[in-house]
Amino acid sequence: NWRTDLYTGRGTLLTLKESIALNKDLGVKHTPELKSGDSNRINAIFGGQAQYAQKMIDEFKRAGVNPRDVWAQSFNLDDVLLWIKNDPRFGKQAVYLDDVDPTTTPPTPRLTLQELKQLKQRGVKIFAPPIPALLSINASNEIVPSQYALDIKAAGLDIITWSFERGDLRKGASRGGFYYLFDPEGKAIKKDSDMYKVLDVLARKVGVIGIFSDWPATVTYYANCMGLK
């Protein structure tokens, strides 16, 4: 495998309460994602989607976590809007995950500039599209921000993106899968070390405030070298 499977099958499943306690002990912050699930089970256990979404925030409140240390996230806009309305301190950093995907049938489209502005008007502050939606290749075969990235910034939204270290780049972007669809012919990304080019454009030209990564050493090394937080 192109990345280690040393820890495969060795993980311990934690409850959210246990995860919060562990993060606090380690001195790190929290990026919980409210996953979608079977609506019948959600209704039976929580009483509905809204109650399910609120329950996640309530766990952090009960644990006494500072809202500034929590970036609650969901692909469901209603979840994000509920957090903004019910718990503005947590809603301030709530992240709306963008499921744009050109490979689905039919393709999941990008939001228009007007739709992005409407998100901002409704209180959303952080928008999180996948990496390929934020990048493009210009005529000189250089990585540049996509028009979508420019539109998101124009709408006044901060950007977090996902997910780094999830593509095998040993043969370049043309074999890199979904996360490198912005360079389908591998014109800019030809080898695995070229991932730093991607990271540099996301950080300096797109201006993301954070990146989800499956193997955070690369992002941490770059951030330390560049003096970023």
mmCIF file of C-alpha atoms in Angstrom:
data_model
loop_
_atom_site.group_PDB
_atom_site.id
_atom_site.type_symbol
_atom_site.label_atom_id
_atom_site.label_comp_id
_atom_site.label_asym_id
_atom_site.label_seq_id
_atom_site.Cartn_x
_atom_site.Cartn_y
_atom_site.Cartn_z
ATOM 1 C CA ASN A 1 0.000 0.000 0.000
ATOM 2 C CA TRP A 2 1.151 3.538 -0.703
ATOM 3 C CA ARG A 3 0.589 4.533 2.914
ATOM 4 C CA THR A 4 0.978 2.512 6.071
ATOM 5 C CA ASP A 5 -1.707 0.141 7.237
ATOM 6 C CA LEU A 6 0.217 -0.524 10.447
ATOM 7 C CA TYR A 7 -2.720 0.604 12.550
ATOM 8 C CA THR A 8 -5.452 -1.087 10.531
ATOM 9 C CA GLY A 9 -7.826 -2.934 12.830
ATOM 10 C CA ARG A 10 -6.117 -1.647 15.975
ATOM 11 C CA GLY A 11 -8.232 1.429 16.656
ATOM 12 C CA THR A 12 -10.440 1.833 19.705
ATOM 13 C CA LEU A 13 -13.867 3.298 19.073
ATOM 14 C CA LEU A 14 -14.582 6.163 21.460
ATOM 15 C CA THR A 15 -17.839 7.817 22.346
ATOM 16 C CA LEU A 16 -17.988 11.538 21.631
ATOM 17 C CA LYS A 17 -17.743 12.174 25.377
ATOM 18 C CA GLU A 18 -14.560 10.089 25.583
ATOM 19 C CA SER A 19 -13.124 11.779 22.502
ATOM 20 C CA ILE A 20 -13.716 15.224 23.996
ATOM 21 C CA ALA A 21 -11.981 14.179 27.220
ATOM 22 C CA LEU A 22 -9.010 12.746 25.309
ATOM 23 C CA ASN A 23 -8.634 15.887 23.203
ATOM 24 C CA LYS A 24 -8.731 18.042 26.338
ATOM 25 C CA ASP A 25 -6.072 15.876 28.011
ATOM 26 C CA LEU A 26 -3.844 16.170 24.930
ATOM 27 C CA GLY A 27 -4.360 19.934 24.690
ATOM 28 C CA VAL A 28 -5.793 19.875 21.172
ATOM 29 C CA LYS A 29 -8.955 21.397 19.754
ATOM 30 C CA HIS A 30 -12.047 19.694 18.341
ATOM 31 C CA THR A 31 -13.355 19.226 14.784
ATOM 32 C CA PRO A 32 -16.424 16.998 15.173
ATOM 33 C CA GLU A 33 -18.447 16.106 12.100
ATOM 34 C CA LEU A 34 -22.114 15.233 12.491
ATOM 35 C CA LYS A 35 -22.445 12.278 10.146
ATOM 36 C CA SER A 36 -25.623 11.517 8.271
ATOM 37 C CA GLY A 37 -27.442 8.372 9.302
ATOM 38 C CA ASP A 38 -30.587 6.335 8.984
ATOM 39 C CA SER A 39 -33.454 8.753 9.580
ATOM 40 C CA ASN A 40 -35.589 6.117 11.305
ATOM 41 C CA ARG A 41 -32.869 5.377 13.847
ATOM 42 C CA ILE A 42 -32.153 9.076 14.365
ATOM 43 C CA ASN A 43 -35.830 9.700 14.999
ATOM 44 C CA ALA A 44 -36.060 6.756 17.384
ATOM 45 C CA ILE A 45 -32.952 7.631 19.369
ATOM 46 C CA PHE A 46 -32.906 11.427 19.312
ATOM 47 C CA GLY A 47 -36.410 12.412 18.248
ATOM 48 C CA GLY A 48 -35.346 13.953 14.952
ATOM 49 C CA GLN A 49 -32.466 15.466 12.990
ATOM 50 C CA ALA A 50 -32.575 18.775 14.867
ATOM 51 C CA GLN A 51 -32.315 17.028 18.217
ATOM 52 C CA TYR A 52 -29.484 14.872 16.888
ATOM 53 C CA ALA A 53 -27.560 17.963 15.775
ATOM 54 C CA GLN A 54 -28.169 19.722 19.086
ATOM 55 C CA LYS A 55 -27.068 16.661 21.043
ATOM 56 C CA MET A 56 -23.570 16.903 19.575
ATOM 57 C CA ILE A 57 -23.181 20.513 20.721
ATOM 58 C CA ASP A 58 -24.658 19.677 24.116
ATOM 59 C CA GLU A 59 -21.857 17.150 24.704
ATOM 60 C CA PHE A 60 -19.267 19.914 24.331
ATOM 61 C CA LYS A 61 -21.244 22.251 26.566
ATOM 62 C CA ARG A 62 -21.528 19.615 29.287
ATOM 63 C CA ALA A 63 -17.778 19.037 29.092
ATOM 64 C CA GLY A 64 -17.142 22.761 29.564
ATOM 65 C CA VAL A 65 -15.327 23.135 26.248
ATOM 66 C CA ASN A 66 -14.658 26.684 25.077
ATOM 67 C CA PRO A 67 -16.687 27.244 21.868
ATOM 68 C CA ARG A 68 -13.606 28.862 20.313
ATOM 69 C CA ASP A 69 -11.942 25.430 20.458
ATOM 70 C CA VAL A 70 -14.699 23.700 18.464
ATOM 71 C CA TRP A 71 -15.253 23.616 14.703
ATOM 72 C CA ALA A 72 -18.502 21.662 14.376
ATOM 73 C CA GLN A 73 -19.106 20.531 10.810
ATOM 74 C CA SER A 74 -21.764 18.917 8.668
ATOM 75 C CA PHE A 75 -22.703 18.362 5.025
ATOM 76 C CA ASN A 76 -26.272 19.146 6.058
ATOM 77 C CA LEU A 77 -26.890 22.897 5.869
ATOM 78 C CA ASP A 78 -29.829 22.595 8.270
ATOM 79 C CA ASP A 79 -27.456 21.293 10.967
ATOM 80 C CA VAL A 80 -25.137 24.269 10.519
ATOM 81 C CA LEU A 81 -27.996 26.764 10.536
ATOM 82 C CA LEU A 82 -29.395 25.175 13.692
ATOM 83 C CA TRP A 83 -26.065 25.594 15.476
ATOM 84 C CA ILE A 84 -25.869 29.204 14.337
ATOM 85 C CA LYS A 85 -29.382 29.894 15.633
ATOM 86 C CA ASN A 86 -29.439 27.847 18.842
ATOM 87 C CA ASP A 87 -25.837 28.252 19.973
ATOM 88 C CA PRO A 88 -24.255 31.299 18.315
ATOM 89 C CA ARG A 89 -20.982 30.826 20.187
ATOM 90 C CA PHE A 90 -20.575 27.385 18.606
ATOM 91 C CA GLY A 91 -22.284 28.444 15.382
ATOM 92 C CA LYS A 92 -19.677 31.156 14.818
ATOM 93 C CA GLN A 93 -17.137 28.483 13.840
ATOM 94 C CA ALA A 94 -19.565 25.967 12.362
ATOM 95 C CA VAL A 95 -18.301 24.552 9.076
ATOM 96 C CA TYR A 96 -20.604 23.834 6.153
ATOM 97 C CA LEU A 97 -19.039 20.963 4.216
ATOM 98 C CA ASP A 98 -19.520 21.197 0.449
ATOM 99 C CA ASP A 99 -20.304 17.900 -1.296
ATOM 100 C CA VAL A 100 -19.578 19.156 -4.819
ATOM 101 C CA ASP A 101 -18.555 16.158 -6.918
ATOM 102 C CA PRO A 102 -18.362 15.989 -10.740
ATOM 103 C CA THR A 103 -18.045 12.199 -10.649
ATOM 104 C CA THR A 104 -21.537 11.461 -9.310
ATOM 105 C CA THR A 105 -24.566 10.751 -11.506
ATOM 106 C CA PRO A 106 -25.867 13.351 -11.914
ATOM 107 C CA PRO A 107 -22.877 15.502 -10.904
ATOM 108 C CA THR A 108 -23.219 17.456 -7.667
ATOM 109 C CA PRO A 109 -22.822 21.073 -8.866
ATOM 110 C CA ARG A 110 -20.835 23.931 -7.397
ATOM 111 C CA LEU A 111 -22.789 26.700 -5.744
ATOM 112 C CA THR A 112 -23.247 29.907 -7.680
ATOM 113 C CA LEU A 113 -21.821 33.187 -6.435
ATOM 114 C CA GLN A 114 -25.337 34.255 -5.490
ATOM 115 C CA GLU A 115 -25.876 31.051 -3.505
ATOM 116 C CA LEU A 116 -22.567 31.586 -1.737
ATOM 117 C CA LYS A 117 -23.570 35.121 -0.821
ATOM 118 C CA GLN A 118 -26.870 33.780 0.532
ATOM 119 C CA LEU A 119 -24.960 31.385 2.784
ATOM 120 C CA LYS A 120 -23.053 34.336 4.190
ATOM 121 C CA GLN A 121 -26.285 36.259 4.731
ATOM 122 C CA ARG A 122 -27.737 33.309 6.656
ATOM 123 C CA GLY A 123 -24.822 33.354 9.079
ATOM 124 C CA VAL A 124 -22.482 30.750 7.619
ATOM 125 C CA LYS A 125 -18.896 31.906 8.046
ATOM 126 C CA ILE A 126 -16.824 28.877 7.032
ATOM 127 C CA PHE A 127 -17.347 26.883 3.833
ATOM 128 C CA ALA A 128 -15.457 23.670 3.131
ATOM 129 C CA PRO A 129 -15.239 22.346 -0.442
ATOM 130 C CA PRO A 130 -12.936 19.460 -1.450
ATOM 131 C CA ILE A 131 -9.458 20.320 -2.721
ATOM 132 C CA PRO A 132 -10.169 19.752 -6.458
ATOM 133 C CA ALA A 133 -12.961 22.327 -6.415
ATOM 134 C CA LEU A 134 -10.556 25.049 -5.273
ATOM 135 C CA LEU A 135 -7.752 24.557 -7.794
ATOM 136 C CA SER A 136 -7.172 24.701 -11.534
ATOM 137 C CA ILE A 137 -4.322 24.491 -14.038
ATOM 138 C CA ASN A 138 -3.492 27.531 -16.169
ATOM 139 C CA ALA A 139 -2.035 27.711 -19.674
ATOM 140 C CA SER A 140 1.485 27.513 -18.248
ATOM 141 C CA ASN A 141 0.631 24.267 -16.435
ATOM 142 C CA GLU A 142 0.768 25.997 -13.068
ATOM 143 C CA ILE A 143 -1.611 25.354 -10.180
ATOM 144 C CA VAL A 144 -3.859 28.366 -9.546
ATOM 145 C CA PRO A 145 -7.046 29.103 -7.578
ATOM 146 C CA SER A 146 -10.194 28.024 -9.394
ATOM 147 C CA GLN A 147 -12.992 30.445 -10.205
ATOM 148 C CA TYR A 148 -14.981 28.691 -7.500
ATOM 149 C CA ALA A 149 -12.309 29.570 -4.932
ATOM 150 C CA LEU A 150 -12.400 33.176 -6.082
ATOM 151 C CA ASP A 151 -16.206 33.230 -5.838
ATOM 152 C CA ILE A 152 -16.147 31.827 -2.304
ATOM 153 C CA LYS A 153 -13.717 34.519 -1.216
ATOM 154 C CA ALA A 154 -15.758 37.176 -3.010
ATOM 155 C CA ALA A 155 -18.798 36.053 -1.021
ATOM 156 C CA GLY A 156 -16.873 36.774 2.188
ATOM 157 C CA LEU A 157 -16.609 33.161 3.351
ATOM 158 C CA ASP A 158 -13.572 31.620 5.027
ATOM 159 C CA ILE A 159 -12.396 28.327 3.534
ATOM 160 C CA ILE A 160 -11.384 25.015 5.034
ATOM 161 C CA THR A 161 -10.660 22.220 2.567
ATOM 162 C CA TRP A 162 -10.406 18.418 2.551
ATOM 163 C CA SER A 163 -8.624 16.044 2.442
ATOM 164 C CA PHE A 164 -4.871 16.111 2.071
ATOM 165 C CA GLU A 165 -2.748 12.929 1.920
ATOM 166 C CA ARG A 166 -5.653 10.935 0.496
ATOM 167 C CA GLY A 167 -4.322 10.392 -3.018
ATOM 168 C CA ASP A 168 -1.486 8.163 -4.225
ATOM 169 C CA LEU A 169 0.733 10.559 -6.193
ATOM 170 C CA ARG A 170 3.628 8.253 -6.946
ATOM 171 C CA LYS A 171 2.540 8.373 -10.603
ATOM 172 C CA GLY A 172 1.283 11.932 -10.543
ATOM 173 C CA ALA A 173 -2.127 13.549 -10.508
ATOM 174 C CA SER A 174 -3.387 11.593 -13.525
ATOM 175 C CA ARG A 175 -3.513 8.520 -11.249
ATOM 176 C CA GLY A 176 -4.305 10.464 -8.081
ATOM 177 C CA GLY A 177 -8.071 10.005 -8.091
ATOM 178 C CA PHE A 178 -10.792 12.382 -6.915
ATOM 179 C CA TYR A 179 -8.596 14.777 -4.931
ATOM 180 C CA TYR A 180 -6.485 15.616 -7.991
ATOM 181 C CA LEU A 181 -9.220 15.964 -10.600
ATOM 182 C CA PHE A 182 -8.131 19.570 -11.160
ATOM 183 C CA ASP A 183 -5.044 18.191 -12.962
ATOM 184 C CA PRO A 184 -6.417 15.142 -14.828
ATOM 185 C CA GLU A 185 -3.469 14.902 -17.222
ATOM 186 C CA GLY A 186 -0.821 15.347 -14.555
ATOM 187 C CA LYS A 187 0.590 18.503 -16.110
ATOM 188 C CA ALA A 188 1.577 20.105 -12.802
ATOM 189 C CA ILE A 189 1.575 17.189 -10.355
ATOM 190 C CA LYS A 190 3.982 14.567 -11.651
ATOM 191 C CA LYS A 191 5.306 12.965 -8.443
ATOM 192 C CA ASP A 192 4.358 12.672 -4.811
ATOM 193 C CA SER A 193 6.573 15.525 -3.597
ATOM 194 C CA ASP A 194 4.611 17.860 -5.871
ATOM 195 C CA MET A 195 1.883 17.780 -3.224
ATOM 196 C CA TYR A 196 3.766 20.687 -1.670
ATOM 197 C CA LYS A 197 2.830 22.746 -4.730
ATOM 198 C CA VAL A 198 -0.810 22.007 -3.990
ATOM 199 C CA LEU A 199 -0.389 22.905 -0.343
ATOM 200 C CA ASP A 200 1.406 26.153 -1.179
ATOM 201 C CA VAL A 201 -1.306 27.368 -3.548
ATOM 202 C CA LEU A 202 -4.058 26.463 -1.081
ATOM 203 C CA ALA A 203 -2.286 28.321 1.716
ATOM 204 C CA ARG A 204 -0.911 31.400 -0.046
ATOM 205 C CA LYS A 205 -3.195 31.990 -3.036
ATOM 206 C CA VAL A 206 -6.533 30.464 -2.077
ATOM 207 C CA GLY A 207 -5.980 31.524 1.520
ATOM 208 C CA VAL A 208 -7.567 28.571 3.321
ATOM 209 C CA ILE A 209 -7.702 28.825 7.110
ATOM 210 C CA GLY A 210 -7.328 25.081 7.565
ATOM 211 C CA ILE A 211 -6.875 21.753 5.800
ATOM 212 C CA PHE A 212 -8.141 18.352 6.837
ATOM 213 C CA SER A 213 -5.386 15.784 6.397
ATOM 214 C CA ASP A 214 -5.190 12.021 6.814
ATOM 215 C CA TRP A 215 -1.477 12.251 7.589
ATOM 216 C CA PRO A 216 -0.839 15.685 9.123
ATOM 217 C CA ALA A 217 2.965 15.621 9.240
ATOM 218 C CA THR A 218 3.231 17.164 5.759
ATOM 219 C CA VAL A 219 0.848 20.025 6.524
ATOM 220 C CA THR A 220 2.501 20.634 9.914
ATOM 221 C CA TYR A 221 5.976 20.718 8.357
ATOM 222 C CA TYR A 222 4.842 23.215 5.721
ATOM 223 C CA ALA A 223 3.035 25.418 8.251
ATOM 224 C CA ASN A 224 6.072 25.479 10.553
ATOM 225 C CA CYS A 225 8.418 26.371 7.694
ATOM 226 C CA MET A 226 6.114 29.133 6.470
ATOM 227 C CA GLY A 227 5.248 30.503 9.908
ATOM 228 C CA LEU A 228 1.548 29.656 9.564
ATOM 229 C CA LYS A 229 -0.953 28.602 12.221
#
